[in-house]
PDB file of C-alpha atoms in Angstrom:
ATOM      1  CA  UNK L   6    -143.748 221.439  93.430  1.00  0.00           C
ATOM      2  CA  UNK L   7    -140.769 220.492  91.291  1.00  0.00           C
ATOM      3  CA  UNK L   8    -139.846 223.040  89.143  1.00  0.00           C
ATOM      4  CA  UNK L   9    -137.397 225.216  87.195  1.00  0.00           C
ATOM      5  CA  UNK L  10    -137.020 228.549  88.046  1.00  0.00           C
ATOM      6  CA  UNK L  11    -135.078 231.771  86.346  1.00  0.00           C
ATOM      7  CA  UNK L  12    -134.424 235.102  87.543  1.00  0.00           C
ATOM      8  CA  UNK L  13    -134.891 238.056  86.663  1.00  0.00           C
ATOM      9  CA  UNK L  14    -137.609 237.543  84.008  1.00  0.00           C
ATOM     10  CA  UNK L  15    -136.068 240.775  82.160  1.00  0.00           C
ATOM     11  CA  UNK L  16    -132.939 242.577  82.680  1.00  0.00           C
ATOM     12  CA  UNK L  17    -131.756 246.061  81.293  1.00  0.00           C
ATOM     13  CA  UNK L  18    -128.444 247.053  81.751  1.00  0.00           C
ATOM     14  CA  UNK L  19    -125.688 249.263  80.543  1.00  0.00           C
ATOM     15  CA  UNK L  20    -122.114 248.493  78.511  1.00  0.00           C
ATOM     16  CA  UNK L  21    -119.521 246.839  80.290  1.00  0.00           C
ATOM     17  CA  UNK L  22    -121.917 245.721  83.575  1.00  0.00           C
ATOM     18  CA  UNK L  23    -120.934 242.220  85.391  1.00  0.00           C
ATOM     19  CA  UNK L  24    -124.311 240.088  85.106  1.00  0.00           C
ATOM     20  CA  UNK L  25    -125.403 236.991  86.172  1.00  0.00           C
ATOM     21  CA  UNK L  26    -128.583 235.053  85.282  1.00  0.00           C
ATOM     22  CA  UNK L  27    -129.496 232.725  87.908  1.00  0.00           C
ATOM     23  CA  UNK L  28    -130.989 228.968  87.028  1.00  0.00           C
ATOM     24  CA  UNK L  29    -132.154 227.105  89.854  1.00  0.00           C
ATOM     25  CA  UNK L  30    -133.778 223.461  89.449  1.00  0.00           C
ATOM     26  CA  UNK L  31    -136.019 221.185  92.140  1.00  0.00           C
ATOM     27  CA  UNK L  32    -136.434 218.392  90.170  1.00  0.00           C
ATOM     28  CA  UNK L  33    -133.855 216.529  91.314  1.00  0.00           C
ATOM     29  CA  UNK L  34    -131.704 216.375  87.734  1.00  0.00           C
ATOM     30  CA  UNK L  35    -128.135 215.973  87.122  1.00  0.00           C
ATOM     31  CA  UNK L  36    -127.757 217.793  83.706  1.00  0.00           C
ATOM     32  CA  UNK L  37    -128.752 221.201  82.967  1.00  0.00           C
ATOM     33  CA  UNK L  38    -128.093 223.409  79.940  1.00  0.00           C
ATOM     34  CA  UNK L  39    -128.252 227.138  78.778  1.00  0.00           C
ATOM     35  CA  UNK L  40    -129.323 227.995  75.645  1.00  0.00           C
ATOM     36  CA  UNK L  41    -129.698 231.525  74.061  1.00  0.00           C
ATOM     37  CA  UNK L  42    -132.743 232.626  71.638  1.00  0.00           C
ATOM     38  CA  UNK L  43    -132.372 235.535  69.426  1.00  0.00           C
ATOM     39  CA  UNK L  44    -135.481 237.170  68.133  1.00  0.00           C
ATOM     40  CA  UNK L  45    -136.680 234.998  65.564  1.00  0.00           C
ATOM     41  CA  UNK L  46    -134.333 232.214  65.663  1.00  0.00           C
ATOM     42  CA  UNK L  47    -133.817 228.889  66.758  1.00  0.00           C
ATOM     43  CA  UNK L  48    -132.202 228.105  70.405  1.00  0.00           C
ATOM     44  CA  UNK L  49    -128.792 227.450  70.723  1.00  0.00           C
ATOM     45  CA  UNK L  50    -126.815 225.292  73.341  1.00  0.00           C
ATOM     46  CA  UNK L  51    -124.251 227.505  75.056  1.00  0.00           C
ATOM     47  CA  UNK L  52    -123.218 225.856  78.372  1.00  0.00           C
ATOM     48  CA  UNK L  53    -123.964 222.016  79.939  1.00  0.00           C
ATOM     49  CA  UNK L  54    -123.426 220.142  82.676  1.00  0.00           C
ATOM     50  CA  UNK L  55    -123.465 216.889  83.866  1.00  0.00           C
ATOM     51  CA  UNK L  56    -123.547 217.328  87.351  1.00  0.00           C
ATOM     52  CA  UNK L  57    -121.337 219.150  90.119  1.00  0.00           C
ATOM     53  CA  UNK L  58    -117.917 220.635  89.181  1.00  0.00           C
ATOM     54  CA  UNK L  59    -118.945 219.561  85.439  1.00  0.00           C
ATOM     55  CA  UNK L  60    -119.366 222.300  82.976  1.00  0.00           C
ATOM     56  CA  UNK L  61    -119.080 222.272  79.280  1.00  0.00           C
ATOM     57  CA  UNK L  62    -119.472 224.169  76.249  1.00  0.00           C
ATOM     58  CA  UNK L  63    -122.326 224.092  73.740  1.00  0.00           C
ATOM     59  CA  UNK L  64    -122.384 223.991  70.018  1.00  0.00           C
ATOM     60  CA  UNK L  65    -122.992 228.009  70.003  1.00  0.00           C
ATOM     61  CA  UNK L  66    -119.743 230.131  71.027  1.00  0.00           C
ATOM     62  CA  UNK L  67    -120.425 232.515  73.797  1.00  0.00           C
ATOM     63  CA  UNK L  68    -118.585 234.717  76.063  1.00  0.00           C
ATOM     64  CA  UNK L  69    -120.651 233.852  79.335  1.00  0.00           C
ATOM     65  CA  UNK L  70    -119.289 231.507  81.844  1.00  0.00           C
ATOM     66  CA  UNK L  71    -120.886 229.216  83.765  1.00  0.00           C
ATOM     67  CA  UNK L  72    -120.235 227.184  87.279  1.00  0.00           C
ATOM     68  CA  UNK L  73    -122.007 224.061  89.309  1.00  0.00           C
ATOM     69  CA  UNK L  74    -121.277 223.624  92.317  1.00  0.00           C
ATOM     70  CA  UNK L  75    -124.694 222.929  93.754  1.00  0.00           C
ATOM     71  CA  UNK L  76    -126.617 220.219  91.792  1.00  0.00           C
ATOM     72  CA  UNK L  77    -129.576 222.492  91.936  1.00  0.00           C
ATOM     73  CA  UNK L  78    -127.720 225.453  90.742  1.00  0.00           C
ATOM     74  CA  UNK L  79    -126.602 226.614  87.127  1.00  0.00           C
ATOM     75  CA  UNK L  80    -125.601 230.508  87.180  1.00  0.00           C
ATOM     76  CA  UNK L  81    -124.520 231.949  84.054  1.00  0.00           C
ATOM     77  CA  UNK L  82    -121.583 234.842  84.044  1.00  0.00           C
ATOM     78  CA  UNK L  83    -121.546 237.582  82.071  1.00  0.00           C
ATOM     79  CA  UNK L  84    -118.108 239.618  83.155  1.00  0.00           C
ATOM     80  CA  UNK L  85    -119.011 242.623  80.306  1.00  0.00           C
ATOM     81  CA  UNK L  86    -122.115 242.888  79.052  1.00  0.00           C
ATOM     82  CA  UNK L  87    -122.450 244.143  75.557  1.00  0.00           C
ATOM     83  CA  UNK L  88    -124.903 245.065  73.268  1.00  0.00           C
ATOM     84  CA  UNK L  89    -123.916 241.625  71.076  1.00  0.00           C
ATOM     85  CA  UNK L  90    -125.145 240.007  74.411  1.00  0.00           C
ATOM     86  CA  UNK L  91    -128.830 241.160  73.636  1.00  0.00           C
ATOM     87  CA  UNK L  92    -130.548 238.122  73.263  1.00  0.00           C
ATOM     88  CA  UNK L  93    -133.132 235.463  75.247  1.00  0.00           C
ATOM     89  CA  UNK L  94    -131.391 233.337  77.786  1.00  0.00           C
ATOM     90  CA  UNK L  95    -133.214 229.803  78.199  1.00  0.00           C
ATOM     91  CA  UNK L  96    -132.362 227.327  81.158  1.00  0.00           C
ATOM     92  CA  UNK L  97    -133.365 223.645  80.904  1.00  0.00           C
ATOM     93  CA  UNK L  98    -132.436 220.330  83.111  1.00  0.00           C
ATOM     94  CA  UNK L  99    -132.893 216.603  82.213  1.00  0.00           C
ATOM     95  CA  UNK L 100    -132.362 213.442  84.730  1.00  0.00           C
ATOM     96  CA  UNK L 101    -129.576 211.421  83.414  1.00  0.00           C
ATOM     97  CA  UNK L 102    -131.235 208.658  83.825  1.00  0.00           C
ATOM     98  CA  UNK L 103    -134.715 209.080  82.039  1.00  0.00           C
ATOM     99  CA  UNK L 104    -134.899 207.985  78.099  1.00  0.00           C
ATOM    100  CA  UNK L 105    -135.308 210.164  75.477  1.00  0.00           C
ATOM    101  CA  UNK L 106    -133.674 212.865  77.313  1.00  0.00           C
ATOM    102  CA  UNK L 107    -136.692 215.231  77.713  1.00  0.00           C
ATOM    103  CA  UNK L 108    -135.449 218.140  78.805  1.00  0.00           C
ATOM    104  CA  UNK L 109    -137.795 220.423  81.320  1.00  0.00           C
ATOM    105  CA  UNK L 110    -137.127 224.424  80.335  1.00  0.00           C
ATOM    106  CA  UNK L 111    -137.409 227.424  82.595  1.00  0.00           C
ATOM    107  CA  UNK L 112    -139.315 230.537  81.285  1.00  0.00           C
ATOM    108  CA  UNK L 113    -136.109 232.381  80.347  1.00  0.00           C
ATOM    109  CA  UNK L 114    -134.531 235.388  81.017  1.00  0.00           C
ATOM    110  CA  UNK L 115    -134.365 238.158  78.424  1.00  0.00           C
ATOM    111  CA  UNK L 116    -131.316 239.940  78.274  1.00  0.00           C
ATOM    112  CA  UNK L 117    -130.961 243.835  77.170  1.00  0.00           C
ATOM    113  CA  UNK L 118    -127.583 245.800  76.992  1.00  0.00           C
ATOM    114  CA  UNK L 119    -127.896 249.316  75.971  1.00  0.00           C
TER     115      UNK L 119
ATOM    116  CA  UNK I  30    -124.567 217.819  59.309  1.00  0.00           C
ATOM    117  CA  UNK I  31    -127.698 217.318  61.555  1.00  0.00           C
ATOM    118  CA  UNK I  32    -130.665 220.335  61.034  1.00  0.00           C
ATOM    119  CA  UNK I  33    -134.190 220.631  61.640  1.00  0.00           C
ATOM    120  CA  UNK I  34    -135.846 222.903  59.500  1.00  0.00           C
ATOM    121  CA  UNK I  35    -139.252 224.330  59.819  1.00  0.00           C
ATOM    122  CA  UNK I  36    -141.257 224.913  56.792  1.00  0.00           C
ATOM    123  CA  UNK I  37    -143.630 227.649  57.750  1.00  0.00           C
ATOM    124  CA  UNK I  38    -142.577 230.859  60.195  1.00  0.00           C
ATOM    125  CA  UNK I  39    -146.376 231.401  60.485  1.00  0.00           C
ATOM    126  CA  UNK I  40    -149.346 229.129  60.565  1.00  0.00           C
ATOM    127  CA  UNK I  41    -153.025 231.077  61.013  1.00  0.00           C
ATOM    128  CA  UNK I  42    -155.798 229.159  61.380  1.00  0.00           C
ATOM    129  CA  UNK I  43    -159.914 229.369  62.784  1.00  0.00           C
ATOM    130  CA  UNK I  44    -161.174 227.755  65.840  1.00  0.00           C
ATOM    131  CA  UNK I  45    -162.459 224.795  65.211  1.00  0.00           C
ATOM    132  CA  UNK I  46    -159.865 223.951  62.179  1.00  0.00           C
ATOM    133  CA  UNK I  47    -157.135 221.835  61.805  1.00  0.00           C
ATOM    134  CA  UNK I  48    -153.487 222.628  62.473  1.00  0.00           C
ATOM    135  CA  UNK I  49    -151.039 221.435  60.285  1.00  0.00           C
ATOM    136  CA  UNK I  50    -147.327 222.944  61.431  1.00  0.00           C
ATOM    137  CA  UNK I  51    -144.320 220.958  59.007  1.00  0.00           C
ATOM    138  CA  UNK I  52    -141.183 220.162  60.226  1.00  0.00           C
ATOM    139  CA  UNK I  53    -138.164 218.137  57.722  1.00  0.00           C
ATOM    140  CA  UNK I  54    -135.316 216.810  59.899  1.00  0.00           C
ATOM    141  CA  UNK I  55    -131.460 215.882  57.943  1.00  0.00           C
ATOM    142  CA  UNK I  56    -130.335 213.452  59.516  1.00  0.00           C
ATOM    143  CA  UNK I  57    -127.316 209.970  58.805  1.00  0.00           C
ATOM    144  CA  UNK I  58    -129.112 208.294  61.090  1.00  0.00           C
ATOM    145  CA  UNK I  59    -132.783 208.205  62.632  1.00  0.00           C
ATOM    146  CA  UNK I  60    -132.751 210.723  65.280  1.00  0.00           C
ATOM    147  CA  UNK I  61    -135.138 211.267  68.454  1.00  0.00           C
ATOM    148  CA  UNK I  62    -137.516 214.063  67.552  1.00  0.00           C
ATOM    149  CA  UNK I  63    -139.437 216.138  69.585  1.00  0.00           C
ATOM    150  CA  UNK I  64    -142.297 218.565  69.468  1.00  0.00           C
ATOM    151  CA  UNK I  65    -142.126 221.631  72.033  1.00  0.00           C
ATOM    152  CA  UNK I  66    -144.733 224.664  72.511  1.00  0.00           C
ATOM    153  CA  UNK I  67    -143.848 228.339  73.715  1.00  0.00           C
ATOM    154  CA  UNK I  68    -146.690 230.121  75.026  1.00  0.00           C
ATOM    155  CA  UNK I  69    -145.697 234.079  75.807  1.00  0.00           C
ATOM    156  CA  UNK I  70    -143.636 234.597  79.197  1.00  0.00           C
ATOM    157  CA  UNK I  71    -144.094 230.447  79.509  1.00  0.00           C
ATOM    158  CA  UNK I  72    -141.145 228.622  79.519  1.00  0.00           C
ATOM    159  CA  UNK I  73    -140.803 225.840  76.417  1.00  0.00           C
ATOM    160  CA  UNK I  74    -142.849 222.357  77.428  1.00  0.00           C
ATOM    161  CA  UNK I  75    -143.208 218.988  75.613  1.00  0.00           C
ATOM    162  CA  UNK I  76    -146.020 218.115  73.668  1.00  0.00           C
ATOM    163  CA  UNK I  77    -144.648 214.920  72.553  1.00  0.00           C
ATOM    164  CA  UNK I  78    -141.241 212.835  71.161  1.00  0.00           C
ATOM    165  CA  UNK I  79    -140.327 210.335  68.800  1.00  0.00           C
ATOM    166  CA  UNK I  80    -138.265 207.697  70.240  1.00  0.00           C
ATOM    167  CA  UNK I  81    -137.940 204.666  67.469  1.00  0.00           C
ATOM    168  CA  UNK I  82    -141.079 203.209  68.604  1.00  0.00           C
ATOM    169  CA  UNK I  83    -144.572 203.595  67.231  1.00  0.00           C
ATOM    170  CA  UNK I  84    -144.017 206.324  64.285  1.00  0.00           C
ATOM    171  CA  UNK I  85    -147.573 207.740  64.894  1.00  0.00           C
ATOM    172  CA  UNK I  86    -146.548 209.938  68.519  1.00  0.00           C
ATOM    173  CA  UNK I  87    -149.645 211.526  70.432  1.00  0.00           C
ATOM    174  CA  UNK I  88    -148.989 214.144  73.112  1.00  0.00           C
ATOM    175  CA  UNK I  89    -150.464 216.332  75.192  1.00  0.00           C
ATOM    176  CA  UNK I  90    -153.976 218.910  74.457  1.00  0.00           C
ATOM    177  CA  UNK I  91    -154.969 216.734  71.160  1.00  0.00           C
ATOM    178  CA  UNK I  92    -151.813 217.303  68.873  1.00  0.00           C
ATOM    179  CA  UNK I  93    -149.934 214.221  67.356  1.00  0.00           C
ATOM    180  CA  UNK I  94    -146.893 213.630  65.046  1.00  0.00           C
ATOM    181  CA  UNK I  95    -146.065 211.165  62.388  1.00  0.00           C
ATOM    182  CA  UNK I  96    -142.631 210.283  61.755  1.00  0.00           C
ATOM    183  CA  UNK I  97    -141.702 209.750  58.180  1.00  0.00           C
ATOM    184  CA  UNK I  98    -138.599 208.513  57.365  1.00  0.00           C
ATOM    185  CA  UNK I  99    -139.172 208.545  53.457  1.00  0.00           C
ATOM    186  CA  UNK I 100    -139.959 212.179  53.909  1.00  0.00           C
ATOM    187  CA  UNK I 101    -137.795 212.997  56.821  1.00  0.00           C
ATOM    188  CA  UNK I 102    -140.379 214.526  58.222  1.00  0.00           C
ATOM    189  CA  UNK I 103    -142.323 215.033  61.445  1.00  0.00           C
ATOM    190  CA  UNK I 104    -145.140 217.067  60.800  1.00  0.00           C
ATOM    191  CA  UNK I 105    -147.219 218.245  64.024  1.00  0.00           C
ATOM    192  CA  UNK I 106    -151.051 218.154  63.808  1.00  0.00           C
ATOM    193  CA  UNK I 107    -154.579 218.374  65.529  1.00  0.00           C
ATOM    194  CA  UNK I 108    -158.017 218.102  64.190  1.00  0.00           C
ATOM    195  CA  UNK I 109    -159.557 220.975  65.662  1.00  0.00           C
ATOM    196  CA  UNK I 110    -157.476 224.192  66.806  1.00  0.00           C
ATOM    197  CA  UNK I 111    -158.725 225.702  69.917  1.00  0.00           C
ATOM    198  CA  UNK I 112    -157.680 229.990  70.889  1.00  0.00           C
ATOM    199  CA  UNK I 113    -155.421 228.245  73.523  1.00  0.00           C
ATOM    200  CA  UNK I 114    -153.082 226.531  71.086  1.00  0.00           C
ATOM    201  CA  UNK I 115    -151.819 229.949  70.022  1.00  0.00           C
ATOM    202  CA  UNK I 116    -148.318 229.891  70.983  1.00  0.00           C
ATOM    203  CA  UNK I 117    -144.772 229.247  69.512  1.00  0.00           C
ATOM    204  CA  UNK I 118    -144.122 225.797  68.360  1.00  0.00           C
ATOM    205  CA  UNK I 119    -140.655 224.136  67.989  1.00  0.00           C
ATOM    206  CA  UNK I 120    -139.642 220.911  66.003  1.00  0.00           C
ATOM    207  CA  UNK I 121    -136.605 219.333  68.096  1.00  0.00           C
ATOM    208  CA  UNK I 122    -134.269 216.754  67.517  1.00  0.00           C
ATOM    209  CA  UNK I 123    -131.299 215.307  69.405  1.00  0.00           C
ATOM    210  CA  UNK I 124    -128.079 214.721  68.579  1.00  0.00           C
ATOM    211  CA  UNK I 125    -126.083 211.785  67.673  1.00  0.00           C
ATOM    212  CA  UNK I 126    -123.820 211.904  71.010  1.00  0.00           C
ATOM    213  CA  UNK I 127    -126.909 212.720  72.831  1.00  0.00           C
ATOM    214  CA  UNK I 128    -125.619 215.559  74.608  1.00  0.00           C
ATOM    215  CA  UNK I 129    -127.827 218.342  73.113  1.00  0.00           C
ATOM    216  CA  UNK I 130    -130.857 219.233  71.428  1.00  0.00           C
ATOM    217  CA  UNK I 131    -130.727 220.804  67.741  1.00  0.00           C
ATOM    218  CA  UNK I 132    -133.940 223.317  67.478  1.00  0.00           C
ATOM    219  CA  UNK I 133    -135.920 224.775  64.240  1.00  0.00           C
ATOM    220  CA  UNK I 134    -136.376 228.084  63.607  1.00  0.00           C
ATOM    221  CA  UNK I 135    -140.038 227.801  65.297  1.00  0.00           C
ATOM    222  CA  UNK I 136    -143.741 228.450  63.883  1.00  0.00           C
ATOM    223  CA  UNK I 137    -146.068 231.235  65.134  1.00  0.00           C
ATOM    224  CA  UNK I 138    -149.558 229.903  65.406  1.00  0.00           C
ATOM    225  CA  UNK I 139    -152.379 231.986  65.428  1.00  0.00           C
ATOM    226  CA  UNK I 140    -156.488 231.060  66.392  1.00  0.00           C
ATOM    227  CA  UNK I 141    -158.900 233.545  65.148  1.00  0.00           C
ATOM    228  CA  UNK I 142    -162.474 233.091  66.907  1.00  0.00           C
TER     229      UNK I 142
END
C-alpha cells in the first residue's frame, strides 16, 4: 500500500547527540518536504526537494540538514541536538505533476533533547 | 505578506451538532486553500481544497468549505458532529511560487456524547 512512513515515532536524547529522522515515501512522488510543529503552533517548512540531488531550504531557519539521493528517501540531520531542537518533526511528499499540490503527510516524529 | 489565521484555538461541540471551525486567509492574490485534520499519533490528511473552481468545496466524512473572497475567508463546516471528528484541524493555503504550504495555528475540536 502506498504510503509515507517516519521513524522513530518519539525520540529522547541527550545534548550534543548526532540524530537523524528518517522519511521514507512509496508513493511514487518527486517532492517531499519537512516541516517542524512546536506545541501549539502552526507547521513550518524547513527543508524541500524536488527530486534526487535537489534539496532546499524552507521559509523556517533550522540547523538540520537534509540529503536525497534516493527518490524514496528524505533523512533529516541533526549533527548536535539541543534542547532548542525540541519540537514535532512532520514529513510530507507531493507528485509534481498532480494539481493543487496536495501534499500526503507522515505521522511525524517528535523530537526531545534533554 | 501571505497568513492564514485561525479564529478559534478551541471549538467544543455535542454529537449530533454542527461544527463551525473559522479560518481568514491575507492574501494579493486568490490563493489555493486547503482544509487538513490531525487526529492523535495520525499523521495530517486532506479533507478538502479550494482550487479556483466551484467556491462551495465538499470533502471527505461530511465537512465542506465555502470560499469567500469578500470575507477572505474559508470557514470549515458539517451539519452534524460525530465523537470521531475530534481531532486537530488546520486551515492551509499555498503560496504564490507554489513551492510550500503556509499553515494556521490549528483548532482543537472536541465531541461530547
Amino acid at each position: 500500500e502506498a504510503d509515507i512512513y517516519q521513524t522513530p515515532r518519539y525520540l529522547v536524547i541527550g545534548t550534543g547527540k548526532k540524530i537523524t529522522l528518517e522519511c521514507s515515501q512509496t508513493m511514487g512522488h518527486d517532492k517531499m518536504y519537512w516541516y517542524q510543529q512546536d506545541p501549539g503552533m502552526e507547521l513550518h517548512l524547513i527543508h524541500y526537494s524536488y527530486g534526487v540531488n535537489s534539496t532546499e531550504k524552507g521559509d523556517l531557519s533550522s540547523e538540520s540538514t537534509v540529503s536525497r539521493i534516493r527518490t524514496e528517501h528524505f533523512p533529516l540531520t541533526l549533527e548536535s541536538a539541543r534542547p532548542s531542537h525540541t519540537s514535532q518533526y512532520l514529513c510530507a511528499s507531493s507528485d509534481l505533476k498532480g494539481a493543487a499540490h496536495e501534499q500526503f503527510f507522515g505521522p511525524g516524529t517528535r523530537l526531545t533533547v534533554l | 505578506a501571505q497568513s492564514v489565521t485561525q479564529l478559534d484555538s478551541h471549538v467544543s461541540v455535542s454529537e449530533g451538532t454542527p461544527v463551525l471551525l473559522r479560518c481568514n486567509y491575507s492574501s494579493s492574490y486568490s490563493p489555493s486553500l486547503f482544509w487538513y485534520v490531525q487526529h492523535p499519533n495520525k499523521g495530517l490528511q486532506l479533507l478538502l481544497k479550494y482550487t479556483s473552481a466551484a467556491t462551495l468545496v465538499k470533502g471527505i466524512n461530511g465537512f465542506e468549505a465555502e470560499f469567500k473572497k469578500s470575507e477572505t475567508s474559508f470557514h470549515l463546516t458539517k451539519p452534524s458532529a460525530h465523537m470521531s471528528d475530534a481531532a486537530e484541524y488546520f486551515c492551509v493555503s499555498l503560496n504564490q511560487a507554489g513551492t510550500a504550504l503556509i499553515f494556521g495555528k490549528g483548532t482543537t475540536l472536541s465531541v461530547s456524547s
